[in-house]
XYZ file of C-alpha atoms in Angstrom:
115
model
C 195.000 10.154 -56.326
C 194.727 13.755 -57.777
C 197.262 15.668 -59.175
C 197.172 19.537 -60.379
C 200.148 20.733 -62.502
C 200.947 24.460 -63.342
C 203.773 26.065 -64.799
C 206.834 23.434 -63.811
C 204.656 21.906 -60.466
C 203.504 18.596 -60.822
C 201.634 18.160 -57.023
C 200.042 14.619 -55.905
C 197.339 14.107 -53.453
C 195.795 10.883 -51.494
C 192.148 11.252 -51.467
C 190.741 10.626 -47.605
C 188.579 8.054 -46.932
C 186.137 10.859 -47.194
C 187.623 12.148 -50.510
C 187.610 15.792 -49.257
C 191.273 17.637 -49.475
C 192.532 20.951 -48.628
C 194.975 22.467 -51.008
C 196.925 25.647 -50.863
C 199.364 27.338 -52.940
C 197.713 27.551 -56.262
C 197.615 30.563 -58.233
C 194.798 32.879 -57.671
C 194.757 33.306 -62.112
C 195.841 31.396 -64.940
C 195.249 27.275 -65.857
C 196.115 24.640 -64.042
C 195.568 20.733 -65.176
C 193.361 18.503 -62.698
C 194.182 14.695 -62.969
C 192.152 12.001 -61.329
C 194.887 9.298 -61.577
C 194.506 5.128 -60.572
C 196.938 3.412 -58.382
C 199.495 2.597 -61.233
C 199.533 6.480 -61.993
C 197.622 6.336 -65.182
C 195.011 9.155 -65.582
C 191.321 8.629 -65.441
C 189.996 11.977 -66.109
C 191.695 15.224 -66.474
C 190.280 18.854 -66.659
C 191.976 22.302 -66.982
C 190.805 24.691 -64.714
C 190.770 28.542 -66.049
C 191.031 30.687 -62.795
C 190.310 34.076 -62.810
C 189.543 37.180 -59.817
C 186.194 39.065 -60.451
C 183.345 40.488 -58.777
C 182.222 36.944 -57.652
C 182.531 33.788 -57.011
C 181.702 30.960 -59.249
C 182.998 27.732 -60.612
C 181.190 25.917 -63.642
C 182.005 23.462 -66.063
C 182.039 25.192 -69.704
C 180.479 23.678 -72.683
C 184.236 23.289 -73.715
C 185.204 21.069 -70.851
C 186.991 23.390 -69.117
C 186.238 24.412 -65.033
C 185.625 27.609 -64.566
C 186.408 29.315 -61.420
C 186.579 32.876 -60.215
C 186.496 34.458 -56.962
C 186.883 37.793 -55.300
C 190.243 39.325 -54.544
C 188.999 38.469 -50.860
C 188.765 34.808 -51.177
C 190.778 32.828 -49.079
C 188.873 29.450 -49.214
C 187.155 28.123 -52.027
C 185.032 24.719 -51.677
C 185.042 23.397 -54.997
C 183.083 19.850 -56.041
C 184.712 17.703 -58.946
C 182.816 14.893 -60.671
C 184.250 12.012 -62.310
C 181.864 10.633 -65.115
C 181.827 7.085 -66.668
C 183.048 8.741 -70.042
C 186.385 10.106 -68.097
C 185.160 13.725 -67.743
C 185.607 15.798 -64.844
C 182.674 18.318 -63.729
C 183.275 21.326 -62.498
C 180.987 22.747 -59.497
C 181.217 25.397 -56.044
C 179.972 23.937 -52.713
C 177.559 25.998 -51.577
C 178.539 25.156 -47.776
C 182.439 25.098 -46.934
C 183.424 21.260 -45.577
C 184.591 21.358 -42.028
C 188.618 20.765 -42.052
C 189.731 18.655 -38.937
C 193.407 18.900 -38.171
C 192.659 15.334 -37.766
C 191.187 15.203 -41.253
C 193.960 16.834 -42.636
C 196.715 14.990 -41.016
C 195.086 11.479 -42.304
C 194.856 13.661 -45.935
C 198.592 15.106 -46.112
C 199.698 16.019 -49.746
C 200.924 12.517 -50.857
C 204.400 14.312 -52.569
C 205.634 15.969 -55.670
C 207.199 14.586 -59.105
């Protein structure tokens, strides 16, 4: 299970047998908090991801930990790639092709609930 927290939103996600999810609503600047949680709810790895708009688009892992990711003011879709090492850390990386989307896919994949 994932779960991304900004501001007072706490938002859980099932990861697909594919573990590939499509989430909306996030906010296009500022940090949100990436957990990769186990099945009791306790968290395996957690990142904060610094978003940002600029001239392009990008997402890296900093030397501080942190993901970075900024995109145009155009962006609507962003295919992002996250990593969970043996040490608990979380990398930080853009797809360079977008994932295809079923509405099958997502149906299978709904957002699991809030807290």
């Amino acid at each position: 299970m994932v779960q991304l927290s900004f501001g007072d939103t706490d938002s859980n996600y099932r990861m697909g047998a594919a573990e590939v999810f499509q989430i909306s609503g996030l906010p296009r600047s500022g940090e949100v908090l990436l957990s990769v949680l186990d099945q009791q709810k306790r968290p395996l790895g957690t990142m904060t991801l610094s978003l940002s708009e600029g001239a392009v688009i990008d997402a890296v892992t900093g030397e501080d930990g942190i993901g970075h990711i900024m995109l145009r003011e155009d962006t609507e879709v962003l295919p992002l790639s996250f990593s969970l090492t043996d040490s608990g850390s979380i990398q930080c990386g853009l797809w360079l092709t977008k994932p295809e989307f079923t509405e099958q896919q997502w149906n299978k994949e709904q957002k699991a609930g809030n807290n």
